[in-house]
């Protein structure tokens, strides 16, 4: 059984990061989870910062919820009241992780999820780059195949794996992209 991870809105915002995180879940490497509140934050940011039209954002939400089996966390709201985080607006993310029995919250706002708030729940916060490096250590061939799928899905304009790796670097996945540039199987071989 794949371990359970909650994806925070900030890692679902960049297109290539969102695509890769969903694909590693579809490949069975993790059981991805998010809540409606997390998607609300992502949608709001895409609308406010990129001007994406509301109908396109609603379609994106539907596609995301339909793509990953059992992805939505519900019924976590009562847990929020007793949680203490530097930003009370992030309590819904931790509550969703607790409700989902997640081991990891994937977030690029790690300072909002200090160890002392997560450790009692057996949860760890990891940046998207660190999380993907962990997955590369487990099976870099699967992650590389996910990157190749992204490249193959990009038709307008067409993109190569190198193009996708450049998007990853620009989106903060520098170490993961560097490891993937070594080619499929290279990371696994280095660890043995």
C-alpha positions as semicolon CSV with decimal commas, in nm:
position;residue;x (nm);y (nm);z (nm)
1;X;0,000;0,000;0,000
2;X;0,137;0,339;-0,102
3;X;0,194;0,592;0,173
4;X;-0,052;0,877;0,210
5;X;0,043;1,235;0,125
6;X;-0,152;1,560;0,132
7;X;-0,065;1,808;-0,140
8;X;-0,089;2,170;-0,026
9;X;-0,225;2,438;-0,262
10;X;0,117;2,594;-0,320
11;X;0,251;2,274;-0,482
12;X;-0,065;2,233;-0,691
13;X;-0,036;2,588;-0,828
14;X;0,255;2,541;-1,077
15;X;0,128;2,345;-1,378
16;X;0,424;2,108;-1,421
17;X;0,451;2,038;-1,046
18;X;0,077;1,966;-1,021
19;X;0,094;1,742;-1,328
20;X;0,392;1,546;-1,194
21;X;0,248;1,508;-0,843
22;X;-0,078;1,374;-0,987
23;X;0,106;1,137;-1,220
24;X;0,319;0,984;-0,942
25;X;-0,007;0,918;-0,757
26;X;-0,163;0,761;-1,067
27;X;0,150;0,545;-1,100
28;X;0,080;0,410;-0,750
29;X;0,386;0,558;-0,578
30;X;0,169;0,748;-0,325
31;X;-0,194;0,786;-0,226
32;X;-0,250;1,157;-0,292
33;X;-0,503;1,355;-0,089
34;X;-0,638;1,708;-0,088
35;X;-0,948;1,881;0,038
36;X;-1,195;2,117;-0,123
37;X;-1,036;2,401;0,080
38;X;-0,693;2,319;-0,063
39;X;-0,834;2,327;-0,416
40;X;-1,020;2,651;-0,333
41;X;-0,683;2,812;-0,247
42;X;-0,522;2,680;-0,566
43;X;-0,812;2,798;-0,784
44;X;-0,820;3,141;-0,618
45;X;-0,445;3,188;-0,673
46;X;-0,464;3,077;-1,038
47;X;-0,749;3,321;-1,097
48;X;-0,596;3,617;-0,910
49;X;-0,233;3,573;-1,019
50;X;-0,268;3,426;-1,366
51;X;-0,615;3,543;-1,467
52;X;-0,738;3,192;-1,547
53;X;-1,110;3,203;-1,626
54;X;-1,348;3,057;-1,362
55;X;-1,497;2,801;-1,603
56;X;-1,149;2,665;-1,687
57;X;-1,065;2,649;-1,317
58;X;-1,385;2,458;-1,242
59;X;-1,296;2,212;-1,518
60;X;-0,943;2,176;-1,374
61;X;-1,092;2,099;-1,030
62;X;-1,321;1,835;-1,181
63;X;-1,038;1,674;-1,376
64;X;-0,814;1,666;-1,067
65;X;-1,083;1,513;-0,846
66;X;-1,170;1,257;-1,114
67;X;-0,807;1,167;-1,191
68;X;-0,701;1,026;-0,855
69;X;-0,908;0,763;-0,679
70;X;-1,026;0,855;-0,327
71;X;-0,834;1,183;-0,337
72;X;-1,080;1,410;-0,152
73;X;-1,056;1,443;0,226
74;X;-1,387;1,533;0,389
75;X;-1,500;1,565;0,750
76;X;-1,172;1,710;0,875
77;X;-1,309;2,053;0,970
78;X;-1,386;1,967;1,337
79;X;-1,016;1,888;1,389
80;X;-0,909;2,242;1,292
81;X;-1,012;2,414;1,614
82;X;-0,751;2,247;1,835
83;X;-0,458;2,281;1,595
84;X;-0,184;2,540;1,643
85;X;0,018;2,657;1,343
86;X;0,207;2,981;1,272
87;X;-0,063;3,070;1,017
88;X;-0,408;2,966;1,144
89;X;-0,523;2,972;0,781
90;X;-0,320;2,653;0,725
91;X;-0,497;2,449;0,994
92;X;-0,728;2,298;0,734
93;X;-0,426;2,139;0,561
94;X;-0,302;1,975;0,881
95;X;-0,657;1,869;0,970
96;X;-0,694;1,706;0,628
97;X;-0,361;1,526;0,678
98;X;-0,468;1,399;1,021
99;X;-0,807;1,282;0,890
100;X;-0,641;1,107;0,592
101;X;-0,376;0,941;0,815
102;X;-0,110;1,103;0,595
103;X;0,259;1,060;0,663
104;X;0,363;1,367;0,461
105;X;0,232;1,712;0,376
106;X;0,393;1,823;0,051
107;X;0,425;2,200;0,077
108;X;0,668;2,467;-0,026
109;X;0,560;2,669;0,281
110;X;0,747;2,448;0,526
111;X;0,782;2,724;0,786
112;X;0,401;2,721;0,817
113;X;0,419;2,355;0,924
114;X;0,685;2,331;1,199
115;X;0,798;1,989;1,317
116;X;0,667;2,045;1,670
117;X;0,312;2,086;1,533
118;X;0,333;1,781;1,304
119;X;0,539;1,525;1,495
120;X;0,265;1,441;1,749
121;X;0,052;1,333;1,452
122;X;0,328;1,132;1,284
123;X;0,334;1,375;0,993
124;X;0,630;1,537;0,820
125;X;0,632;1,843;0,592
126;X;0,844;1,816;0,279
127;X;0,903;2,054;-0,007
128;X;0,791;1,929;-0,347
129;X;1,156;1,900;-0,452
130;X;1,255;1,692;-0,144
131;X;0,944;1,478;-0,181
132;X;1,018;1,402;-0,547
133;X;1,383;1,328;-0,461
134;X;1,254;1,070;-0,211
135;X;1,039;0,914;-0,483
136;X;1,334;0,914;-0,721
137;X;1,525;0,719;-0,457
138;X;1,243;0,464;-0,440
139;X;1,207;0,416;-0,816
140;X;1,343;0,679;-1,049
141;X;1,219;0,487;-1,353
142;X;0,857;0,548;-1,253
143;X;0,917;0,920;-1,194
144;X;1,107;0,948;-1,521
145;X;0,817;0,776;-1,700
146;X;0,580;1,035;-1,548
147;X;0,799;1,318;-1,683
148;X;0,804;1,150;-2,024
149;X;0,420;1,127;-2,013
150;X;0,402;1,501;-1,943
151;X;0,627;1,572;-2,243
152;X;0,417;1,344;-2,465
153;X;0,095;1,516;-2,351
154;X;0,224;1,862;-2,447
155;X;0,124;1,921;-2,807
156;X;0,072;2,295;-2,840
157;X;0,360;2,358;-2,855
158;X;0,520;2,011;-2,851
159;X;0,771;1,963;-2,570
160;X;1,057;1,726;-2,499
161;X;1,160;1,572;-2,169
162;X;1,431;1,841;-2,150
163;X;1,163;2,110;-2,188
164;X;0,965;1,957;-1,901
165;X;1,281;1,938;-1,687
166;X;1,341;2,310;-1,755
167;X;0,982;2,386;-1,643
168;X;1,050;2,181;-1,330
169;X;1,365;2,383;-1,256
170;X;1,181;2,712;-1,300
171;X;0,910;2,583;-1,065
172;X;1,160;2,509;-0,787
173;X;1,226;2,139;-0,855
174;X;1,595;2,198;-0,923
175;X;1,741;1,895;-0,745
176;X;1,477;1,659;-0,883
177;X;1,530;1,788;-1,236
178;X;1,907;1,746;-1,199
179;X;1,862;1,387;-1,083
180;X;1,621;1,314;-1,369
181;X;1,872;1,453;-1,621
182;X;2,092;1,154;-1,534
183;X;1,833;0,934;-1,708
184;X;1,607;0,650;-1,595
185;X;1,771;0,405;-1,358
186;X;2,068;0,628;-1,273
187;X;1,948;0,735;-0,927
188;X;1,854;0,379;-0,829
189;X;2,197;0,253;-0,938
190;X;2,376;0,524;-0,737
191;X;2,198;0,415;-0,418
192;X;2,314;0,052;-0,443
